[in-house]
XYZ file of C-alpha atoms in Angstrom:
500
model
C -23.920 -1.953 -44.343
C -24.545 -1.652 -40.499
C -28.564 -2.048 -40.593
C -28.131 -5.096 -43.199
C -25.798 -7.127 -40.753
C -27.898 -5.934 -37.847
C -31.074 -7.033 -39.753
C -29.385 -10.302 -41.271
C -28.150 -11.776 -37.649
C -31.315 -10.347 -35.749
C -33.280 -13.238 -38.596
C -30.535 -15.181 -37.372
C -31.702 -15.277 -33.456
C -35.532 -15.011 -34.656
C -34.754 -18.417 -36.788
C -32.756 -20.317 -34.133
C -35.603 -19.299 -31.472
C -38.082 -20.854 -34.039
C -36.698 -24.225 -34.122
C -36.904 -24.341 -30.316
C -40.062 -22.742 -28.838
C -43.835 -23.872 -29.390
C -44.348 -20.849 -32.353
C -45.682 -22.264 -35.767
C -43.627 -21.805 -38.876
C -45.185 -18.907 -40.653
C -47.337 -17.544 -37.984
C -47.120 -13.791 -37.793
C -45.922 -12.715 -34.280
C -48.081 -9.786 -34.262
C -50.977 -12.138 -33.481
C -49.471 -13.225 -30.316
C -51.470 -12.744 -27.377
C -49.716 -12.989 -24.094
C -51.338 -13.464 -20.648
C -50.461 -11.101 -17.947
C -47.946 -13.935 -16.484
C -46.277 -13.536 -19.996
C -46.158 -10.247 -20.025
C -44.270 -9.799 -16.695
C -41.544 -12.605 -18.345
C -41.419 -10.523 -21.563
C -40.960 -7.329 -19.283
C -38.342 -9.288 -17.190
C -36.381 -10.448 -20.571
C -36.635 -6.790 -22.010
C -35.196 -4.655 -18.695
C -32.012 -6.997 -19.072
C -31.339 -4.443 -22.426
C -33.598 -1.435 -21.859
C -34.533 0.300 -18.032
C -38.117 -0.097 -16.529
C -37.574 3.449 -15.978
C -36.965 4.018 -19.970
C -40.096 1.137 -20.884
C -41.917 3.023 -18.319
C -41.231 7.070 -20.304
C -41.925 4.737 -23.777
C -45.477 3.153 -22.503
C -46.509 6.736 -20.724
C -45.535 8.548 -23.953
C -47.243 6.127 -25.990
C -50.611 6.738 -24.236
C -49.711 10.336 -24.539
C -49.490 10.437 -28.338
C -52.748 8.628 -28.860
C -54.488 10.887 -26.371
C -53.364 13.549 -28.028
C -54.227 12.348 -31.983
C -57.927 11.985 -30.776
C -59.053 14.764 -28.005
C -58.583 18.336 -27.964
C -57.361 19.560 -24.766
C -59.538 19.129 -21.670
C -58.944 18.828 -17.963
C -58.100 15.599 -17.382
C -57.716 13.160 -14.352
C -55.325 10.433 -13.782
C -56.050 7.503 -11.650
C -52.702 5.998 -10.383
C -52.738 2.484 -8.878
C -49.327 1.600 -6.591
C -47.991 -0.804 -9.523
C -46.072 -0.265 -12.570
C -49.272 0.319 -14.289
C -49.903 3.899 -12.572
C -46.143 4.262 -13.211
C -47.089 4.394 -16.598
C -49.997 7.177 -15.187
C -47.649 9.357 -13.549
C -45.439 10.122 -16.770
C -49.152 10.306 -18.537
C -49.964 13.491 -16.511
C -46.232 14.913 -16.734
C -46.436 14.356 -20.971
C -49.681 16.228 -20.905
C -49.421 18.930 -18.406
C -45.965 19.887 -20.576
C -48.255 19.820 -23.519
C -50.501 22.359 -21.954
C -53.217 20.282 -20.467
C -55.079 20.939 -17.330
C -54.179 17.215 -15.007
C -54.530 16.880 -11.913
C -53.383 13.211 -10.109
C -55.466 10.887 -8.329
C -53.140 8.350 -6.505
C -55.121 4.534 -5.588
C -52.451 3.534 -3.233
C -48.874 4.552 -2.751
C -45.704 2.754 -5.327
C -43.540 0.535 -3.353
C -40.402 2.275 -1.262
C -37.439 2.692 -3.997
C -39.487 0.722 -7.154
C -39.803 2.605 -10.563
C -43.301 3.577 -10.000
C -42.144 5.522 -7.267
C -39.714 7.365 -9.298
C -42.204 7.931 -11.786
C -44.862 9.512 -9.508
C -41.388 11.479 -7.938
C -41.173 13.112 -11.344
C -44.652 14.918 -11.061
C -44.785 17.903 -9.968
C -48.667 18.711 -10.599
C -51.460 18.762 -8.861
C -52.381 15.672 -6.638
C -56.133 15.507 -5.160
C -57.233 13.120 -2.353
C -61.556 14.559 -3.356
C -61.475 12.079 -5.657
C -65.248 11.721 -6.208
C -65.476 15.663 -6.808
C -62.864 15.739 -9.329
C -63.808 12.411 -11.126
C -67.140 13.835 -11.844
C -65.639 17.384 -13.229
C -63.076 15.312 -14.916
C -63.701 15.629 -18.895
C -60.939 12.667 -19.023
C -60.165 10.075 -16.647
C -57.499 8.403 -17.311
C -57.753 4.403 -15.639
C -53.927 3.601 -14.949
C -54.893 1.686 -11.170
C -53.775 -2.017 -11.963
C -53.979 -2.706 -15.711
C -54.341 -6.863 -16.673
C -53.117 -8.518 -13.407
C -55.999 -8.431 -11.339
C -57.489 -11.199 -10.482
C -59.831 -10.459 -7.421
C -62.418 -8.757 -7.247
C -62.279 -4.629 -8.105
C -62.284 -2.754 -4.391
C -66.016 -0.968 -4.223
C -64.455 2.571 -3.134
C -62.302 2.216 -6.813
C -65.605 0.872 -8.436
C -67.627 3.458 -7.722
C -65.243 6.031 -8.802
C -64.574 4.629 -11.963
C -68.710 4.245 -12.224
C -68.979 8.431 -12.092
C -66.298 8.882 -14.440
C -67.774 10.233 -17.961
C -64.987 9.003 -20.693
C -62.463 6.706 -19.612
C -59.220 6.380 -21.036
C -57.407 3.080 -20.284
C -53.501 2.247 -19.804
C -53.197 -1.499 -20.774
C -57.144 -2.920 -20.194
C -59.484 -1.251 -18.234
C -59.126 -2.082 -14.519
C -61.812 -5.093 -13.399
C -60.855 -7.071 -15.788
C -58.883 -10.238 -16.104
C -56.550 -10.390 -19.066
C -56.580 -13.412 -19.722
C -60.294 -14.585 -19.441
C -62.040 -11.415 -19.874
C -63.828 -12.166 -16.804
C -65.413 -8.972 -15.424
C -64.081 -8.937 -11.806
C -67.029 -6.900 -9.879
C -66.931 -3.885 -11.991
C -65.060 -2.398 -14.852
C -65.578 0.601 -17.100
C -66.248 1.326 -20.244
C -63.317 2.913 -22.109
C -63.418 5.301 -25.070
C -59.847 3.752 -25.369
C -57.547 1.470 -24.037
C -53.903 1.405 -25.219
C -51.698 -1.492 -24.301
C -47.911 -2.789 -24.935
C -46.195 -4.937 -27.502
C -48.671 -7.566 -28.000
C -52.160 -7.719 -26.694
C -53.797 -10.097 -24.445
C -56.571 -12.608 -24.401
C -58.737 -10.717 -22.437
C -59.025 -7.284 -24.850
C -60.469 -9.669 -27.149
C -62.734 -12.313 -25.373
C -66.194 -11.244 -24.366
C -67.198 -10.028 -22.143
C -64.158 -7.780 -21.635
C -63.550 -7.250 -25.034
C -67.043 -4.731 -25.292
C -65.583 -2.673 -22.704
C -61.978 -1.477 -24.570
C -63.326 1.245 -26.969
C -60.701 1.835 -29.733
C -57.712 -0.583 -28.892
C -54.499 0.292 -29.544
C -51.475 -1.857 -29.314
C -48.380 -0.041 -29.198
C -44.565 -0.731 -29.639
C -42.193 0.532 -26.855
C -39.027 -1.059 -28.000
C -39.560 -5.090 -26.401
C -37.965 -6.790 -29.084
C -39.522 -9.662 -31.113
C -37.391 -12.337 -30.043
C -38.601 -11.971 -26.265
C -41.947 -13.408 -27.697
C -39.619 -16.983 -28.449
C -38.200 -17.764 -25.223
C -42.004 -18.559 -23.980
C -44.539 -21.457 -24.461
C -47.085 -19.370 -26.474
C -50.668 -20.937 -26.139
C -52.828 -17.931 -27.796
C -53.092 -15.895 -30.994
C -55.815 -13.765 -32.354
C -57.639 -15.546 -35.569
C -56.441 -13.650 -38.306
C -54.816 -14.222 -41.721
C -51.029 -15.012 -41.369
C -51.987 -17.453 -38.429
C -52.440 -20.370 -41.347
C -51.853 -19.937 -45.053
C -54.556 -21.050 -47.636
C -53.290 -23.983 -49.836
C -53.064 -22.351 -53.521
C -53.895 -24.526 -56.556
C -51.614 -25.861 -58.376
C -51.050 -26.629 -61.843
C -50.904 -30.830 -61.321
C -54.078 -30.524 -59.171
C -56.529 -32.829 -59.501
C -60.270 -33.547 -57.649
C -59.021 -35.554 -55.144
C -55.867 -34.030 -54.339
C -58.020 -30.502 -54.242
C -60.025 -32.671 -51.490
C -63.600 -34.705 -51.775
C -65.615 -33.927 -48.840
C -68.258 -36.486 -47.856
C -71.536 -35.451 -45.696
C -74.415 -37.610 -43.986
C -77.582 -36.253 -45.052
C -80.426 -36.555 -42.557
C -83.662 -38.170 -43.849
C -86.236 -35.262 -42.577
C -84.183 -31.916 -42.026
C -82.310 -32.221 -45.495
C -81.481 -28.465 -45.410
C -78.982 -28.728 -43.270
C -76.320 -31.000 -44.755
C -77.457 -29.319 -48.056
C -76.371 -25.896 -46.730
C -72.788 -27.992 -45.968
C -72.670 -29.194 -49.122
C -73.353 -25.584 -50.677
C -70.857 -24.364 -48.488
C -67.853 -27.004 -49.407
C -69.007 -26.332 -53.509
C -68.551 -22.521 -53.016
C -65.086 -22.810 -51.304
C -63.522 -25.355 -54.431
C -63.787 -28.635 -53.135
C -62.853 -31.293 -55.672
C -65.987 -33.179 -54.872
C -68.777 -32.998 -52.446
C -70.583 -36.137 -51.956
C -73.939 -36.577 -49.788
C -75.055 -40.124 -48.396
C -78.828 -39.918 -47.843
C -80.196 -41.920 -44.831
C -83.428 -41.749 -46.230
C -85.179 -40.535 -49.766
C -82.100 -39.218 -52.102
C -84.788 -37.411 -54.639
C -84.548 -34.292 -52.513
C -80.478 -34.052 -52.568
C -80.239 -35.603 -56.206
C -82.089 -32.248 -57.263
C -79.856 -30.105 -55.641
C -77.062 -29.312 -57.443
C -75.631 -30.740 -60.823
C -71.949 -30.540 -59.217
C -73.117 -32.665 -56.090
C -72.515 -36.778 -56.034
C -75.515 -38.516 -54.143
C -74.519 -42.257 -53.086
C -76.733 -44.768 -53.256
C -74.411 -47.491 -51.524
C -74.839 -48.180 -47.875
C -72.323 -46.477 -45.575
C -70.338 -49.353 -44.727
C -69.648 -49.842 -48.890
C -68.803 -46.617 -49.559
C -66.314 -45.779 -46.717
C -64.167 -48.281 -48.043
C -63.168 -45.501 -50.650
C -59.869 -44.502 -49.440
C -59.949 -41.194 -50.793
C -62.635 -40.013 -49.014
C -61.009 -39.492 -45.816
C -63.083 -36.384 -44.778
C -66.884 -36.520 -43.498
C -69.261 -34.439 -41.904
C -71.542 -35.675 -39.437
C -74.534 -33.901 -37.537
C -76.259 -31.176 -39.575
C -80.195 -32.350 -39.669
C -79.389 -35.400 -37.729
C -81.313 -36.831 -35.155
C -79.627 -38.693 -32.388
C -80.318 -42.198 -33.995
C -78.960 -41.831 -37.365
C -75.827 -40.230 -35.211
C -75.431 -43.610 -33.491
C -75.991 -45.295 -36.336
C -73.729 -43.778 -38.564
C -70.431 -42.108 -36.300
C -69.404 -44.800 -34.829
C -68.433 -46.031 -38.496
C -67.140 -43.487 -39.468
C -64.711 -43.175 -36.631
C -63.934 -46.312 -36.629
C -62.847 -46.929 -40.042
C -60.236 -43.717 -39.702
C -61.965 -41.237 -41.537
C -61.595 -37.343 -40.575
C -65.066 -36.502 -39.073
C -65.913 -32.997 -38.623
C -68.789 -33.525 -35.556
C -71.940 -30.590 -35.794
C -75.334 -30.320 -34.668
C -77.108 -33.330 -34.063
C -74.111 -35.250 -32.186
C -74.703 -32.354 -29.319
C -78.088 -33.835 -28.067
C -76.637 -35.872 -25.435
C -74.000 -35.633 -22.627
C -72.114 -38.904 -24.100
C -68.788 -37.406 -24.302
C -67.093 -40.849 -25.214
C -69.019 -40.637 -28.864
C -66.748 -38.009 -29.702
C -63.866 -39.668 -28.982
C -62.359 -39.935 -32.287
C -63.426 -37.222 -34.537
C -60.864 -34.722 -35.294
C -63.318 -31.457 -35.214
C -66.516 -30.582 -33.200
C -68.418 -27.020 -33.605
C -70.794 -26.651 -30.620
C -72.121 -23.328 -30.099
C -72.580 -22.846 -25.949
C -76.290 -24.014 -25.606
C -74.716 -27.628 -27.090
C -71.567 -27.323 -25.432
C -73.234 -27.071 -22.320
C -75.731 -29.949 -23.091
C -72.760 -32.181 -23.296
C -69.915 -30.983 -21.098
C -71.873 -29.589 -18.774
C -72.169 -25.874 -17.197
C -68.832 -24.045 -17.323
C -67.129 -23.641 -13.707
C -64.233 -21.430 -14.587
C -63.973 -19.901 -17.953
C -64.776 -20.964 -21.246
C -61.598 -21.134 -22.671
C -60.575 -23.940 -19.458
C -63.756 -25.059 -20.420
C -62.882 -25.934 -24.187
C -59.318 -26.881 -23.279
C -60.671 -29.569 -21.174
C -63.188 -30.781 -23.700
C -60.185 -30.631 -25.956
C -58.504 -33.243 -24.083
C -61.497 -35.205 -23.347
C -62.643 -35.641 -27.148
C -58.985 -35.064 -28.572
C -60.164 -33.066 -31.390
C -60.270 -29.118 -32.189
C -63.124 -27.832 -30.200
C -64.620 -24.800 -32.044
C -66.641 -23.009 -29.578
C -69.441 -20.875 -31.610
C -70.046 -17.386 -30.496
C -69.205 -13.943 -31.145
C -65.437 -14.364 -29.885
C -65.431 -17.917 -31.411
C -62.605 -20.005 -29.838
C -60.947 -22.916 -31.957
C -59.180 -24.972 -29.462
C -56.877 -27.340 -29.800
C -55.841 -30.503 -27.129
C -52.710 -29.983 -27.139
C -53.522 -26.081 -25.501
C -53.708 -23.783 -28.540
C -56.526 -21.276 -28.472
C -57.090 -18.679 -31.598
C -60.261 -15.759 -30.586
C -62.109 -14.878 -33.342
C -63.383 -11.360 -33.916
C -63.366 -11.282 -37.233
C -67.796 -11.768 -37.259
C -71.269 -9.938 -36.805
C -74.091 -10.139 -36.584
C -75.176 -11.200 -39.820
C -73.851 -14.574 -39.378
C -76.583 -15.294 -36.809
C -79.345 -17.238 -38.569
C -80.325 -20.728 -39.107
C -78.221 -22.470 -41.317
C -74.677 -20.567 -40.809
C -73.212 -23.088 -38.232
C -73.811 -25.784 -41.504
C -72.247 -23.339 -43.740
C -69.362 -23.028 -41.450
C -69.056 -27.239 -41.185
C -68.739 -27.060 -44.841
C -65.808 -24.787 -44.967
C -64.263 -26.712 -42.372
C -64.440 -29.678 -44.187
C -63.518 -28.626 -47.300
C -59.866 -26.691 -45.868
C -59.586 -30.050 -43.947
C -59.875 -32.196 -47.375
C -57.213 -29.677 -49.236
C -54.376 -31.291 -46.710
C -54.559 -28.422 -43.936
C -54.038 -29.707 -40.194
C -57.277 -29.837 -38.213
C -56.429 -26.308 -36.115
C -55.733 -24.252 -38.847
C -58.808 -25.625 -40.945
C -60.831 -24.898 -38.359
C -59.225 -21.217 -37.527
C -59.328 -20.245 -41.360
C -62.741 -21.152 -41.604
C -64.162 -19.618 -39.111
C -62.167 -16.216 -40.404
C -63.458 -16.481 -43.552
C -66.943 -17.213 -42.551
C -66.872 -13.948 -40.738
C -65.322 -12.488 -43.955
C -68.304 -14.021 -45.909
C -71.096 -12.139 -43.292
C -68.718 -9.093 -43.908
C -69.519 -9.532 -48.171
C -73.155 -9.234 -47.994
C -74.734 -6.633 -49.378
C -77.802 -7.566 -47.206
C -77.760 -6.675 -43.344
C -79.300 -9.852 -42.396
C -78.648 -12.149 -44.838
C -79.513 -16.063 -44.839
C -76.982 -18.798 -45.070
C -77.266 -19.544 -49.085
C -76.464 -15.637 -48.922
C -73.746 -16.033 -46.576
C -72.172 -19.644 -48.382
C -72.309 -17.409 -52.334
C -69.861 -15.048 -50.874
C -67.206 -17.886 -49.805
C -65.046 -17.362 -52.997
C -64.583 -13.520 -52.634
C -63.695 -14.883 -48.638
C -61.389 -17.236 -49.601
C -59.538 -14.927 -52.338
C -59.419 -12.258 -49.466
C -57.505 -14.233 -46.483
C -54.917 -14.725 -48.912
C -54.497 -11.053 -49.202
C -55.288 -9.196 -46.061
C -52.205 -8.608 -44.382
C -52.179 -7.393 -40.408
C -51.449 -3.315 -40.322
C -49.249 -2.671 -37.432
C -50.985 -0.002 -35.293
């Protein structure tokens, strides 16, 4: 009776927090990602209820377990910065050496007179070594615990180097050099076998080029409750089912309540907005039109289910239920000026691709409500990036004010009002020509079934992975990649996230 009050009023709090912080309805908190600046909040909120001393014993015992699970003992080394994070190193070596493990302590720095690190690296008794460079070579394990996500200079040389001889690192929170936010590698950082973080991972384990360097990652609970997570303006999740919800059909749907996507088709690449139209067919639009620019033979032999219009453009956007379009794939820069402008401005829903990214004319996009550069035609129109590429699609965000997905192998789907969703859910086998149309396609078609333009563009670009993931082929083409879109679809309504 207890635990079903406890778990009735602790919905309670999670619903009233809800209604009054920047989460989604529906969004699964486990796809948080918090900065390092939100971390130290959540860590604030949670030592009102539970010690730093006690978090401290949880995280160190956490690394313990999973250190345990995968190596067979070995001597080990732990590197402990002067922060919280070798805190978490000190009860590391203590867990282990009780467990019967040869550790020995290397201490970067001394903890702060009277603060818990201190009385963590008071409670070891070991061995501490000051021949660092010896024992980090005869080290089997070194475990990194020196400053964990909050670094944002440059990594010392002296620690560098160390870290550089080490054969198998182990990391507490992300391995030190790197920022946790950007994923910016500052000077150096190592490779880890494994890195094992707290509560809810960060931006920076998953954006390149940080995220190659975390091994097996591990996100583990120490007992932060949810409902920390609510009290803060949350700006990033990871792309994953349970972010956004696939509409399901329903039993008074009809073609253009399922959605009608509309695509310009170029005059000499045809392939391209073909491979769109494939794409939107595959994933259950109602209908899929293509306006030609040019000769409509080649698209009226597609595909029985596709519509080719034979109107001009200015006729046929007068259809009111044809509020989506895609414009770009096999465009050249002409028919884009001849044909976006429209298109904006009669109101229509314009997912930008392709050929609008051959000039720096930011003010064209003004107006759409999606564009999918990949970096070469990012760059081409918003110029190089200065900071990091997530300020550098947040900006382009605003500038445009539409969803900015950023192609690449941590895809980023941006929104302007701040909202970023990482992608890893892709390979390899997405990379060949004709997958950046297939992707439009999908796009368009989630954006024609009513969903808003950030979640369209998140759940496509998961379930584009998801369709590289289906082929049987290990480099499989784009008609390949587009016949597996069903199976995608069906599967992001199923795949729940497994709690580590």
């Amino acid at each position: 009776m207890c635990r079903v009050l406890f778990l009735f009023l602790q919905c309670s709090i999670n619903f009233m927090f809800y209604k009054g912080h920047n989460i989604v309805k529906n969004q699964n908190t486990d796809l948080v990602l918090l900065t390092p600046l939100q971390m130290q909040i959540v860590d604030k909120a949670a030592a009102k209820t539970i010690p730093v001393k006690q978090l401290m014993e949880n995280a160190g015992w956490a690394v313990t377990q999973e250190i345990l699970k995968r190596y067979k003992p070995c001597s080990v080394l732990i590197l402990c910065g002067p922060g919280n994070n070798g805190g978490d190193g000190y009860v590391v070596a203590r867990l282990l050496a009780k467990a019967g493990w040869p550790v020995c302590v290397g201490a970067i720095g001394k903890p702060k007179a009277g603060s818990d690190a201190e009385y963590a690296a008071r409670q070891w008794c070991g061995k501490t070594v000051e021949n660092l460079e010896a024992y980090v070579e005869k080290a089997s394990l070194v475990v990194d615990a020196i400053f964990g996500a909050g670094l944002t200079s440059n990594l010392d040389c002296r620690i560098a180097d160390l870290l550089r001889k080490a054969k198998r690192v182990i990391a507490v929170d992300i391995p030190s050099g790197i920022d946790g936010e950007t994923g910016q590698i500052k000077g150096y950082a190592p490779y880890a076998e494994l890195t094992v973080s707290f509560f809810r991972a960060k931006p920076g384990h998953y954006l390149l080029p940080g995220r190659e360097h975390m091994g097996v990652l591990v996100i583990k609970d120490i007992s932060i409750l949810t409902n920390t997570i609510f009290t803060i303006d949350i700006k990033y999740w990871l792309n994953e089912p349970g972010l956004w919800e696939i509409p399901r059909a329903e039993i008074e749907d009809y073609k253009y309540r399922r959605g009608a996507v509309s695509i310009i088709g170029g005059s000499q690449m045809t392939g391209a907005a073909r491979l769109s139209a494939h794409a939107a067919l595959n994933m259950g639009a109602g209908l899929v039109h293509i306006l030609p620019l040019g000769n409509n033979e080649i698209y009226s032999n597609f595909s029985a289910c596709l519509i080719v219009d034979n109107d001009p453009l200015e006729d046929v956007i007068q259809d009111e239920r044809r509020k989506v379009w895609v414009c770009g794939p096999g465009l050249s820069i002409k028919d884009v000026r001849r044909t976006l402008p429209i298109l904006i401005a009669a109101g229509k829903k314009v997912i930008a691709d392709a050929g609008v990214f051959q000039t720096d004319q930011i003010d064209m996009l003004k107006g759409t409500s999606i564009i999918t550069p990949h970096m070469g035609e990012f760059k081409r129109v918003f110029g190089e990036i200065i900071e990091d590429k997530v300020s550098a699609a947040r900006q382009a965000a605003v500038k445009t004010g539409a969803v900015v997905v950023l192609k690449g192998a941590d895809t980023l789907i941006v929104a302007p009002d701040g909202r970023v969703a990482i992608n890893q859910h892709a390979s390899a086998r997405l990379a060949t020509a004709g997958s950046g149309d297939t992707l439009t396609g999908i796009i368009a078609t989630l954006l024609a079934s009513g969903m808003p333009e950030w979640e369209s563009a998140c759940a496509a670009v998961w379930m584009h992975g998801e369709a590289g993931y289906l082929c049987d082929h290990s480099w499989p083409n784009a008609e390949m990649l587009a016949n597996n879109l069903g199976k995608a679809r069906d599967n992001a309504k199923i795949i729940k996230k497994i709690d580590n």
